[in-house]
Tab-separated table of C-alpha atoms and ligand atoms in Angstrom:
chain	number	residue	atom	x	y	z
A	532	MET	CA	-0.058	-22.288	-12.044
A	533	MET	CA	0.675	-25.159	-14.473
A	534	ILE	CA	-2.405	-24.290	-16.521
A	535	PHE	CA	-1.243	-20.702	-16.636
A	536	VAL	CA	2.235	-21.639	-17.907
A	537	LEU	CA	0.790	-24.020	-20.534
A	538	GLY	CA	-1.567	-21.217	-21.625
A	539	ILE	CA	1.316	-18.812	-22.051
A	540	LEU	CA	3.331	-21.395	-24.027
A	541	SER	CA	0.460	-22.114	-26.385
A	542	LEU	CA	-0.104	-18.434	-26.973
A	543	PHE	CA	3.567	-18.184	-27.700
A	544	TRP	CA	3.346	-21.087	-30.109
A	545	LEU	CA	0.315	-19.624	-31.794
A	546	PHE	CA	2.082	-16.341	-32.593
A	547	GLU	CA	5.541	-17.702	-33.223
A	548	ILE	CA	4.659	-20.661	-35.392
A	549	ALA	CA	1.073	-20.876	-36.437
A	550	PHE	CA	0.654	-17.217	-37.585
A	551	ILE	CA	4.175	-16.587	-38.789
A	552	SER	CA	3.752	-18.368	-42.168
A	553	ASN	CA	0.563	-16.451	-42.954
A	554	PHE	CA	2.277	-13.214	-41.983
A	555	TYR	CA	5.437	-14.000	-43.912
A	556	GLU	CA	3.402	-14.987	-46.970
A	557	SER	CA	1.412	-11.774	-47.007
A	558	THR	CA	4.600	-9.700	-46.644
A	559	LYS	CA	6.092	-11.551	-49.585
A	560	ILE	CA	2.996	-11.049	-51.720
A	561	GLN	CA	3.101	-7.336	-50.934
A	562	GLU	CA	6.757	-7.367	-51.932
A	563	VAL	CA	6.255	-8.923	-55.360
A	564	GLU	CA	3.390	-6.622	-56.013
A	565	ASP	CA	5.554	-3.598	-55.086
A	566	VAL	CA	8.359	-4.810	-57.336
A	567	SER	CA	6.056	-5.221	-60.306
A	568	GLU	CA	4.656	-1.738	-59.555
A	569	GLU	CA	8.183	-0.241	-59.712
A	570	LEU	CA	8.932	-2.043	-62.921
A	571	THR	CA	5.762	-0.873	-64.544
A	572	LYS	CA	7.090	2.694	-64.284
A	573	VAL	CA	10.381	1.872	-66.018
A	574	ILE	CA	9.283	-0.804	-68.482
A	575	ASN	CA	10.066	1.560	-71.387
A	576	ASP	CA	13.419	2.707	-70.020
A	577	ASN	CA	16.610	1.924	-71.845
A	578	TYR	CA	18.083	0.834	-68.565
A	579	LEU	CA	15.351	-1.679	-67.815
A	580	ASP	CA	17.958	-4.443	-67.500
A	581	ASN	CA	19.717	-2.485	-64.742
A	582	TYR	CA	16.460	-1.871	-62.885
A	583	VAL	CA	15.566	-5.542	-63.111
A	584	SER	CA	18.831	-6.741	-61.710
A	585	SER	CA	19.068	-4.183	-58.927
A	586	LEU	CA	15.486	-4.724	-57.772
A	587	SER	CA	16.052	-8.445	-57.907
A	588	ARG	CA	19.036	-8.145	-55.561
A	589	GLN	CA	17.401	-5.639	-53.258
A	590	LYS	CA	14.232	-7.570	-52.821
A	591	ASP	CA	15.656	-11.049	-53.063
A	592	VAL	CA	13.357	-12.006	-55.882
A	593	CYS	CA	13.529	-13.430	-59.350
A	594	ILE	CA	12.249	-11.157	-62.192
A	595	ARG	CA	11.428	-11.562	-65.786
A	596	VAL	CA	10.158	-8.723	-67.888
A	597	ILE	CA	9.138	-9.561	-71.452
A	598	THR	CA	8.421	-6.589	-73.716
A	599	ASN	CA	8.063	-6.275	-77.479
A	600	SER	CA	11.703	-5.498	-77.847
A	601	LYS	CA	13.384	-7.086	-74.788
A	602	ASP	CA	13.446	-10.028	-72.455
A	603	SER	CA	15.133	-9.053	-69.164
A	604	PHE	CA	15.905	-11.575	-66.514
A	605	ALA	CA	17.504	-11.365	-63.168
A	606	ASN	CA	17.646	-13.797	-60.232
A	607	ALA	CA	18.765	-13.165	-56.667
A	608	TYR	CA	18.898	-16.817	-55.456
A	609	GLY	CA	20.030	-20.211	-56.583
A	610	TYR	CA	17.615	-21.383	-59.143
A	611	CYS	CA	14.586	-19.657	-60.539
A	612	LYS	CA	12.022	-21.244	-62.680
A	613	LEU	CA	11.462	-18.025	-64.636
A	614	ASN	CA	14.821	-18.688	-66.245
A	615	ASP	CA	13.521	-21.289	-68.629
A	616	LEU	CA	9.919	-20.328	-69.236
A	617	SER	CA	8.484	-21.955	-72.343
A	618	TYR	CA	6.239	-20.103	-74.787
A	619	ASN	CA	3.299	-22.101	-73.317
A	620	ASP	CA	4.210	-20.948	-69.844
A	621	VAL	CA	4.208	-17.311	-70.870
A	622	PHE	CA	0.950	-17.787	-72.766
A	623	TYR	CA	-0.628	-19.491	-69.745
A	624	TYR	CA	0.561	-16.663	-67.444
A	625	THR	CA	-0.859	-14.010	-69.800
A	626	VAL	CA	-4.234	-15.699	-70.118
A	627	LYS	CA	-4.557	-16.122	-66.347
A	628	ALA	CA	-3.622	-12.463	-65.710
A	629	LYS	CA	-6.010	-11.236	-68.387
A	630	GLU	CA	-8.861	-13.239	-66.954
A	631	ASN	CA	-8.129	-11.768	-63.609
A	632	GLY	CA	-8.073	-8.143	-64.763
A	633	GLY	CA	-4.389	-7.795	-65.530
A	634	THR	CA	-2.576	-9.445	-62.616
A	635	TYR	CA	-2.373	-12.953	-61.260
A	636	LEU	CA	-0.701	-14.511	-58.252
A	637	PHE	CA	0.344	-18.128	-58.538
A	638	ASN	CA	0.928	-20.050	-55.308
A	639	ASN	CA	3.199	-22.951	-56.310
A	640	ASN	CA	4.176	-25.984	-54.407
A	641	GLU	CA	6.205	-28.213	-56.567
A	642	LYS	CA	9.538	-29.908	-57.184
A	643	MET	CA	12.269	-27.536	-57.847
A	644	LEU	CA	16.033	-27.093	-58.032
A	645	TYR	CA	17.578	-25.501	-55.046
A	646	LEU	CA	21.021	-24.038	-54.698
A	647	GLU	CA	22.629	-24.192	-51.290
A	648	PRO	CA	24.057	-20.780	-50.744
A	649	GLU	CA	26.950	-22.019	-48.560
A	650	ASN	CA	28.556	-24.507	-50.989
A	651	GLY	CA	26.850	-23.845	-54.318
A	652	ASN	CA	25.406	-27.433	-54.623
A	653	ILE	CA	22.287	-27.583	-56.769
A	654	PHE	CA	19.709	-30.286	-55.948
A	655	LEU	CA	16.100	-31.008	-56.641
A	656	ILE	CA	13.834	-30.440	-53.783
A	657	ASP	CA	10.799	-32.664	-53.603
A	658	ASN	CA	9.116	-31.434	-50.487
A	659	LYS	CA	5.706	-30.128	-49.710
A	660	ASP	CA	7.299	-27.353	-47.652
A	661	VAL	CA	8.968	-25.963	-50.772
A	662	LYS	CA	6.713	-23.101	-51.700
A	663	ASP	CA	7.086	-20.160	-54.025
A	664	ILE	CA	4.850	-17.457	-55.435
A	665	THR	CA	4.789	-16.005	-58.903
A	666	TYR	CA	3.143	-12.665	-59.590
A	667	VAL	CA	2.198	-11.825	-63.140
A	668	LYS	CA	1.284	-8.397	-64.341
A	669	ILE	CA	0.259	-7.319	-67.853
A	670	VAL	CA	1.379	-3.779	-68.750
A	671	GLU	CA	-1.010	-2.727	-71.474
A	672	ASN	CA	0.654	-2.552	-74.900
A	673	GLU	CA	4.085	-2.881	-73.292
A	674	GLY	CA	4.610	-6.435	-72.071
A	675	LEU	CA	4.563	-8.742	-69.160
A	676	ILE	CA	6.202	-8.482	-65.749
A	677	ILE	CA	6.751	-11.702	-63.884
A	678	VAL	CA	8.149	-11.800	-60.286
A	679	ASN	CA	8.894	-14.973	-58.414
A	680	THR	CA	10.056	-15.437	-54.855
A	681	LEU	CA	10.612	-18.390	-52.547
A	682	LEU	CA	8.733	-18.902	-49.379
A	683	THR	CA	10.721	-22.008	-48.613
A	684	PRO	CA	13.303	-20.657	-46.210
A	685	LEU	CA	10.481	-20.018	-43.838
A	686	SER	CA	9.926	-23.649	-43.089
A	687	THR	CA	13.549	-23.884	-41.920
A	688	THR	CA	12.955	-20.839	-39.681
A	689	ILE	CA	9.806	-22.359	-38.306
A	690	LYS	CA	11.687	-25.626	-37.600
A	691	THR	CA	14.384	-23.706	-35.723
A	692	LEU	CA	11.742	-21.770	-33.786
A	693	GLU	CA	9.888	-24.975	-33.008
A	694	THR	CA	13.018	-26.664	-31.667
A	695	GLN	CA	13.801	-23.547	-29.615
A	696	LEU	CA	10.294	-23.449	-28.331
A	697	PHE	CA	10.438	-27.099	-27.324
A	698	ILE	CA	13.611	-26.433	-25.333
A	699	VAL	CA	12.244	-23.309	-23.769
A	700	ALA	CA	8.920	-25.060	-23.002
A	701	GLY	CA	10.793	-27.991	-21.383
A	702	ILE	CA	12.804	-25.617	-19.242
A	703	VAL	CA	9.765	-23.514	-18.326
A	704	ILE	CA	7.659	-26.614	-17.427
A	705	LEU	CA	10.525	-28.045	-15.366
A	706	ALA	CA	11.002	-24.772	-13.568
A	707	THR	CA	7.296	-24.519	-12.968
A	708	VAL	CA	7.090	-27.965	-11.475
A	709	VAL	CA	10.011	-27.123	-9.154
A	710	LEU	CA	8.422	-23.792	-8.306
A	711	VAL	CA	5.007	-25.452	-7.664
A	712	LEU	CA	6.712	-28.018	-5.363
A	713	ILE	CA	8.553	-25.277	-3.466
A	714	LEU	CA	5.468	-23.088	-3.199
A	715	ASN	CA	3.430	-26.043	-2.083
A	716	LYS	CA	5.844	-26.768	0.679
A	717	ARG	CA	6.346	-23.168	1.676
A	718	ILE	CA	2.947	-21.644	1.152
A	719	VAL	CA	0.146	-24.078	0.360
A	720	ASN	CA	0.961	-26.571	3.151
A	721	PRO	CA	1.271	-23.910	5.875
A	722	ILE	CA	-1.952	-22.296	4.641
A	723	GLU	CA	-3.731	-25.623	4.730
A	724	LYS	CA	-2.560	-26.163	8.276
A	725	ILE	CA	-3.508	-22.689	9.329
A	726	ASN	CA	-6.858	-23.067	7.575
A	727	ASN	CA	-7.547	-26.351	9.466
A	728	SER	CA	-6.580	-24.687	12.707
A	729	ALA	CA	-8.666	-21.685	11.922
A	730	LYS	CA	-11.825	-23.797	11.579
A	731	SER	CA	-12.201	-23.929	15.309
A	732	LEU	CA	-11.474	-20.200	15.632
A	733	SER	CA	-15.136	-19.292	16.175
A	734	GLN	CA	-14.928	-21.171	19.454
A	735	GLY	CA	-11.882	-19.196	20.406
A	736	LYS	CA	-9.634	-22.263	19.953
A	737	TYR	CA	-6.635	-22.148	17.732
A	738	LEU	CA	-3.935	-24.738	17.603
A	739	ASN	CA	-0.794	-22.647	17.260
A	740	ASN	CA	1.171	-24.263	14.427
A	741	SER	CA	4.888	-24.788	14.541
A	742	ASN	CA	7.223	-22.294	12.856
A	743	PHE	CA	6.988	-22.206	9.073
A	744	ASP	CA	9.887	-21.196	6.778
A	745	TYR	CA	7.613	-18.656	5.115
A	746	GLN	CA	7.460	-15.433	7.103
A	747	GLU	CA	3.900	-14.415	5.939
A	748	ALA	CA	2.536	-17.771	7.014
A	749	ASN	CA	4.091	-17.251	10.453
A	750	GLU	CA	2.560	-13.811	10.650
A	751	LEU	CA	-0.826	-15.149	9.615
A	752	ASN	CA	-0.508	-17.840	12.116
A	753	GLU	CA	0.405	-15.303	14.787
A	754	THR	CA	-2.505	-13.028	13.791
A	755	LEU	CA	-5.049	-15.890	13.955
A	756	SER	CA	-3.569	-17.050	17.279
A	757	ASN	CA	-3.964	-13.453	18.604
A	758	ALA	CA	-7.498	-13.344	17.217
A	759	ALA	CA	-8.282	-16.587	19.031
A	760	ASN	CA	-6.950	-15.026	22.208
A	761	GLU	CA	-9.026	-11.972	21.675
A	762	ILE	CA	-12.109	-14.120	21.079
A	763	THR	CA	-11.418	-16.030	24.240
A	764	LYS	CA	-10.943	-12.799	26.092
A	765	ALA	CA	-14.101	-11.272	24.675
A	766	ASP	CA	-15.941	-14.437	25.498
A	767	GLN	CA	-14.606	-14.421	29.028
A	768	ALA	CA	-15.452	-10.685	29.288
A	769	LYS	CA	-19.011	-11.451	28.152
A	770	ARG	CA	-19.319	-14.119	30.830
A	771	ASP	CA	-17.863	-11.721	33.389
A	772	LEU	CA	-20.273	-9.080	32.328
A	773	ILE	CA	-23.221	-11.408	32.646
A	774	ALA	CA	-21.960	-12.414	36.122
A	775	ASN	CA	-21.237	-8.827	37.093
A	776	VAL	CA	-24.335	-7.310	35.716
A	777	SER	CA	-26.696	-9.928	37.055
A	778	HIS	CA	-24.954	-9.668	40.443
A	779	ASP	CA	-24.990	-5.890	40.305
A	780	LEU	CA	-28.589	-5.765	39.198
A	781	ARG	CA	-29.715	-8.331	41.759
A	782	THR	CA	-28.201	-6.562	44.738
A	783	PRO	CA	-30.115	-3.261	44.374
A	784	LEU	CA	-33.231	-5.030	43.197
A	785	THR	CA	-33.220	-7.303	46.281
A	786	MET	CA	-32.701	-4.202	48.494
A	787	ILE	CA	-35.475	-2.251	46.781
A	788	SER	CA	-38.070	-5.033	46.955
A	789	GLY	CA	-36.887	-6.012	50.448
A	790	TYR	CA	-37.228	-2.512	51.847
A	791	GLY	CA	-40.524	-1.966	50.096
A	792	GLN	CA	-41.921	-5.217	51.455
A	793	LEU	CA	-40.623	-4.326	54.918
A	794	MET	CA	-42.453	-0.987	54.924
A	795	ILE	CA	-45.707	-2.610	53.706
A	796	ASP	CA	-45.446	-5.339	56.442
A	797	PHE	CA	-44.323	-2.996	59.173
A	798	PRO	CA	-45.781	0.557	58.611
A	799	GLU	CA	-43.684	1.789	61.575
A	800	GLU	CA	-40.566	1.060	59.397
A	801	ILE	CA	-41.598	3.774	56.923
A	802	SER	CA	-38.870	6.267	57.567
A	803	ASP	CA	-36.875	8.766	55.525
A	804	LYS	CA	-33.779	6.595	56.100
A	805	ASN	CA	-35.408	3.453	54.614
A	806	ILE	CA	-36.931	5.334	51.711
A	807	GLN	CA	-33.522	6.829	51.022
A	808	VAL	CA	-32.117	3.242	50.777
A	809	ILE	CA	-34.669	2.540	48.068
A	810	ILE	CA	-33.797	5.738	46.264
A	811	ASP	CA	-30.013	5.054	46.510
A	812	GLU	CA	-30.411	1.594	45.153
A	813	ALA	CA	-32.630	2.735	42.343
A	814	ASP	CA	-29.900	5.385	41.504
A	815	ARG	CA	-27.251	2.677	41.407
A	816	LEU	CA	-29.458	0.709	39.003
A	817	ASN	CA	-29.866	3.830	36.944
A	818	CYS	CA	-26.162	4.421	36.808
A	819	LEU	CA	-25.468	0.878	35.758
A	820	VAL	CA	-28.048	0.871	32.957
A	821	ASN	CA	-26.894	4.337	31.757
A	822	ASP	CA	-23.262	3.036	31.635
A	823	LEU	CA	-24.221	0.094	29.528
A	824	LEU	CA	-26.343	2.173	27.143
A	825	ASP	CA	-23.651	4.845	26.886
A	826	PHE	CA	-21.065	2.366	25.981
A	827	ALA	CA	-23.143	0.696	23.354
A	828	LYS	CA	-23.750	4.145	21.832
A	829	LEU	CA	-20.046	5.219	21.915
A	830	GLU	CA	-18.928	1.966	20.242
A	831	ASP	CA	-21.036	2.924	17.310
A	832	GLU	CA	-18.621	4.561	14.826
A	833	LYS	CA	-21.258	6.811	13.454
A	834	VAL	CA	-21.840	8.680	16.653
A	835	LEU	CA	-20.204	12.093	16.214
A	836	LEU	CA	-18.708	14.282	18.827
A	837	ASN	CA	-20.394	17.579	19.601
A	838	LYS	CA	-17.257	19.703	19.758
A	839	GLU	CA	-17.012	23.296	21.012
A	840	VAL	CA	-14.282	25.491	22.549
A	841	PHE	CA	-14.807	25.557	26.282
A	842	ASN	CA	-12.939	26.423	29.509
A	843	LEU	CA	-11.676	23.079	30.762
A	844	SER	CA	-10.239	24.662	33.920
A	845	MET	CA	-13.696	25.810	34.787
A	846	LEU	CA	-15.249	22.448	34.155
A	847	VAL	CA	-12.774	20.643	36.352
A	848	LYS	CA	-13.326	23.215	39.076
A	849	GLN	CA	-17.087	22.671	38.983
A	850	ILE	CA	-16.717	18.909	39.096
A	851	ILE	CA	-14.441	19.181	42.128
A	852	GLN	CA	-16.973	21.352	43.831
A	853	GLU	CA	-19.728	18.785	43.263
A	854	TYR	CA	-17.669	15.974	44.625
A	855	THR	CA	-16.501	18.002	47.610
A	856	MET	CA	-20.186	18.615	48.482
A	857	VAL	CA	-21.227	14.975	48.169
A	858	LYS	CA	-18.084	13.226	49.439
A	859	ARG	CA	-17.453	15.283	52.477
A	860	ASP	CA	-15.308	12.566	54.092
A	861	PHE	CA	-12.816	12.737	51.152
A	862	ASN	CA	-9.995	15.241	50.924
A	863	ILE	CA	-10.273	16.326	47.340
A	864	VAL	CA	-7.548	18.851	46.387
A	865	GLY	CA	-7.604	20.796	43.131
A	866	ASN	CA	-4.580	22.190	41.312
A	867	ILE	CA	-6.070	24.248	38.514
A	868	GLU	CA	-4.403	26.703	36.140
A	869	PRO	CA	-7.270	29.099	35.158
A	870	ASN	CA	-8.661	29.661	31.687
A	871	LEU	CA	-7.321	26.706	29.781
A	872	PHE	CA	-9.552	26.227	26.782
A	873	VAL	CA	-9.908	23.135	24.672
A	874	TYR	CA	-11.918	22.176	21.536
A	875	ALA	CA	-13.828	19.009	22.518
A	876	ASP	CA	-17.174	17.529	23.355
A	877	LYS	CA	-17.751	19.084	26.788
A	878	LYS	CA	-20.280	16.485	28.025
A	879	ARG	CA	-18.104	13.546	27.045
A	880	ILE	CA	-15.035	15.082	28.644
A	881	GLN	CA	-16.968	15.710	31.744
A	882	GLN	CA	-17.936	12.043	31.653
A	883	VAL	CA	-14.279	10.959	31.447
A	884	ILE	CA	-13.321	13.166	34.441
A	885	HIS	CA	-16.294	11.795	36.419
A	886	ASN	CA	-15.138	8.271	35.661
A	887	PHE	CA	-11.577	8.949	36.791
A	888	ILE	CA	-12.759	10.637	40.009
A	889	ALA	CA	-15.360	7.970	40.740
A	890	ASN	CA	-12.718	5.325	40.429
A	891	ALA	CA	-10.315	7.352	42.632
A	892	ILE	CA	-13.048	7.442	45.244
A	893	ASN	CA	-13.944	3.780	44.845
A	894	TYR	CA	-10.415	2.415	44.905
A	895	GLY	CA	-8.559	5.177	46.799
A	896	ASN	CA	-8.619	3.748	50.271
A	897	ASN	CA	-6.986	6.688	52.038
A	898	LYS	CA	-9.422	9.368	50.870
A	899	ASP	CA	-6.756	11.765	49.549
A	900	ILE	CA	-7.491	12.728	45.955
A	901	GLU	CA	-5.681	15.261	43.858
A	902	ILE	CA	-7.166	16.663	40.682
A	903	ALA	CA	-5.007	18.870	38.461
A	904	CYS	CA	-5.658	20.757	35.253
A	905	LEU	CA	-2.429	22.286	34.032
A	906	LYS	CA	-0.842	23.524	30.847
A	907	LYS	CA	1.780	21.102	29.477
A	908	ASP	CA	3.557	22.467	26.383
A	909	ASN	CA	0.793	22.928	23.834
A	910	ASP	CA	-1.740	20.749	25.749
A	911	VAL	CA	-3.983	20.894	28.729
A	912	MET	CA	-3.341	17.914	30.995
A	913	VAL	CA	-5.964	16.684	33.428
A	914	THR	CA	-4.775	14.339	36.132
A	915	VAL	CA	-6.613	12.444	38.828
A	916	ILE	CA	-4.341	11.028	41.492
A	917	ASP	CA	-5.347	8.770	44.389
A	918	LYS	CA	-3.381	7.131	47.118
A	919	GLY	CA	-5.373	3.950	47.034
A	920	GLU	CA	-4.888	0.264	46.262
A	921	GLY	CA	-3.143	0.841	42.864
A	922	ILE	CA	-3.252	-1.587	39.953
A	923	LYS	CA	-0.891	-4.540	39.256
A	924	ALA	CA	1.323	-3.957	36.221
A	925	GLU	CA	-0.165	-6.956	34.498
A	926	ASP	CA	-3.706	-5.605	34.930
A	927	ILE	CA	-2.963	-2.149	33.593
A	928	PRO	CA	-3.348	-2.975	29.858
A	929	ASN	CA	-6.684	-4.645	30.601
A	930	ILE	CA	-8.445	-2.088	32.701
A	931	TRP	CA	-9.474	-0.103	29.631
A	932	ASP	CA	-11.195	-3.182	28.201
A	933	ARG	CA	-14.869	-3.331	28.464
A	934	TYR	CA	-16.262	-5.254	31.398
A	935	TYR	CA	-12.837	-5.770	32.863
A	936	LYS	CA	-12.683	-5.727	36.632
A	937	VAL	CA	-9.496	-6.490	38.543
A	938	ASP	CA	-11.503	-7.638	41.488
A	939	LYS	CA	-14.003	-10.167	40.204
A	940	THR	CA	-15.258	-11.350	43.600
A	941	HIS	CA	-17.778	-8.546	44.156
A	942	GLN	CA	-16.647	-8.270	47.662
A	943	ARG	CA	-15.965	-4.611	47.616
A	944	PHE	CA	-18.400	-1.959	48.578
A	945	HIS	CA	-18.468	-0.267	45.229
A	946	VAL	CA	-20.720	-1.635	42.563
A	947	GLY	CA	-19.316	-0.779	39.133
A	948	SER	CA	-20.282	-1.975	35.708
A	949	GLY	CA	-16.665	-2.526	34.735
A	950	ILE	CA	-17.072	-0.321	31.720
A	951	GLY	CA	-16.369	3.157	33.118
A	952	LEU	CA	-12.763	3.141	31.785
A	953	ALA	CA	-13.845	1.525	28.508
A	954	ILE	CA	-16.267	4.480	28.041
A	955	ALA	CA	-13.446	6.967	28.983
A	956	LYS	CA	-11.190	5.237	26.448
A	957	GLU	CA	-13.748	5.374	23.617
A	958	ILE	CA	-14.314	9.069	24.293
A	959	LEU	CA	-10.593	9.911	24.440
A	960	VAL	CA	-9.700	7.849	21.394
A	961	LYS	CA	-12.516	9.628	19.522
A	962	HIS	CA	-10.859	12.919	20.503
A	963	GLN	CA	-7.433	11.557	19.487
A	964	ALA	CA	-6.282	12.514	22.941
A	965	VAL	CA	-3.196	11.152	24.717
A	966	PHE	CA	-4.271	9.363	27.854
A	967	GLY	CA	-3.028	6.705	30.281
A	968	VAL	CA	-2.432	5.532	33.811
A	969	GLU	CA	0.631	5.166	36.061
A	970	SER	CA	0.032	3.089	39.105
A	971	VAL	CA	1.940	1.341	41.968
A	972	VAL	CA	0.190	-1.312	44.005
A	973	ASN	CA	-0.643	-0.013	47.520
A	974	GLU	CA	0.627	3.472	46.714
A	975	GLY	CA	-2.025	4.722	44.293
A	976	SER	CA	-2.816	5.546	40.750
A	977	LYS	CA	-2.595	8.551	38.436
A	978	PHE	CA	-5.047	8.701	35.534
A	979	TYR	CA	-4.507	11.407	32.960
A	980	PHE	CA	-5.432	12.727	29.555
A	981	LYS	CA	-4.212	15.577	27.410
A	982	LEU	CA	-6.059	17.760	24.866
A	983	PRO	CA	-4.526	20.403	22.590
A	984	ILE	CA	-4.824	23.894	24.075
A	985	GLN	CA	-7.065	26.339	22.184
A	986	GLN	CA	-7.154	30.173	22.149
A	987	LYS	CA	-10.390	31.442	23.601
A	988	ASP	CA	-11.508	33.259	20.471
A	989	GLN	CA	-11.032	30.263	18.173
B	1009	ADP	P1	-15.546	-0.357	37.504
B	1009	ADP	O1	-16.947	-0.008	37.212
B	1009	ADP	O2	-15.330	-1.721	37.869
B	1009	ADP	O3	-14.802	0.625	38.334
B	1009	ADP	P2	-13.838	0.694	35.387
B	1009	ADP	O4	-13.828	0.485	33.938
B	1009	ADP	O5	-14.085	2.117	35.865
B	1009	ADP	O6	-14.939	-0.265	35.974
B	1009	ADP	O7	-12.507	0.212	35.972
B	1009	ADP	C1	-12.029	-1.068	35.595
B	1009	ADP	C2	-11.140	-1.636	36.645
B	1009	ADP	O8	-9.912	-0.921	36.777
B	1009	ADP	C3	-11.799	-1.558	37.993
B	1009	ADP	O9	-12.629	-2.668	38.198
B	1009	ADP	C4	-10.592	-1.512	38.898
B	1009	ADP	O10	-10.161	-2.827	39.168
B	1009	ADP	C5	-9.511	-0.873	38.083
B	1009	ADP	N1	-9.340	0.596	38.520
B	1009	ADP	C6	-9.847	1.638	37.866
B	1009	ADP	N2	-9.499	2.763	38.465
B	1009	ADP	C7	-8.704	2.443	39.552
B	1009	ADP	C8	-8.004	3.167	40.560
B	1009	ADP	N3	-8.062	4.490	40.572
B	1009	ADP	N4	-7.335	2.443	41.419
B	1009	ADP	C9	-7.293	1.113	41.369
B	1009	ADP	N5	-7.874	0.371	40.427
B	1009	ADP	C10	-8.633	1.029	39.528
């Protein structure tokens, strides 16, 4: 910050002070050249005197034009050395100009008389800063034009600028110091604290800092604190998953190997019933592994949906029929408005409905399940309602998280991977569908999603 300000100030100095004299000098040189150019055109004119004095006033220069018949002089400022040129001076000027092809520019730096414009005092200036230029031009066969101008007032201007710059620099540096101190207190210190706390973030730890006066720092602090919570949650979920999956894998594997061994040891135990146990357990394993693979696939952003227009009413009806066949002890009621079409990935939507129904069966203790597919404004709304154990309000936001299980004790009959709803969520989010759950503990749950209705021919 400080370096930046000093950089700007030096740039300022460079342009304001260092370059200004060069710039001013070249402008003045141009000016004396222009004046002599003008005079060249009128050197023969009867009114040469008038031209000389008016140009002298206009351009603030001192002019002397020496022709065969005239010697015109005019001065716009206090004292001008062209006033009392000696014969030698004129000769010297002429020689120099001739040598140089007709013109010559003298850069003088010498003692001179100076008239103070305010009070008319004349004094001798003995100062290196006193500078003037004299431009000499020979007009062939006509005479000599000499133009002189002072560069001296510039040094006064530069001094004023320098003083101003010092004052401005002082103020700017002071303001910068104050600003740096304020920023340090309000931004750098909080960021340092947050940074220190964030170092342990990878372990899911984050020491929540006290309130800062700077709002963005508070927000950053809050974000990191949330991130730490998420990391802890994800970490916990990972541990839960390992616990769940290893438990859920071990149970069917133990059953499969146990029943297999039993039938080898006791051939009389080879029965359809025992073989069915092995098949069922293998199916459960299959489901679990499929769920895990599915979820991993769905989490991949690049996986695209295979969308088509299809009859959702028909799909829901078919799913209900399948479940009614298999779960004969359940009372599955359908409330379906026919021919409601949607534009979606049929297989994925089928998967969502399966997940909702499977959960209703697993957690719906009283075996009454209602499945609806109805038109709601411009949407088709699919609802799966059970009269089961319900979900506590504090668990509701988490059930859509991967590997989240309300009941972590594995006591219940159902073996689930804990990612059924996370899969449903991924699918519905990818469809930009509205979805959710309403649930009351011990009364039951209602899971739903909505998709925009489509005309059949679209
Ligand atoms: P799981 O394989 O454990 O069923 P899900 O992702 O399908 O995994 O569900 C996550 C958790 O949400 C379940 O463990 C359960 O606690 C809760 N849950 C889901 N559906 C219902 C429901 N219909 N009634 C009560 N709780 C439910």
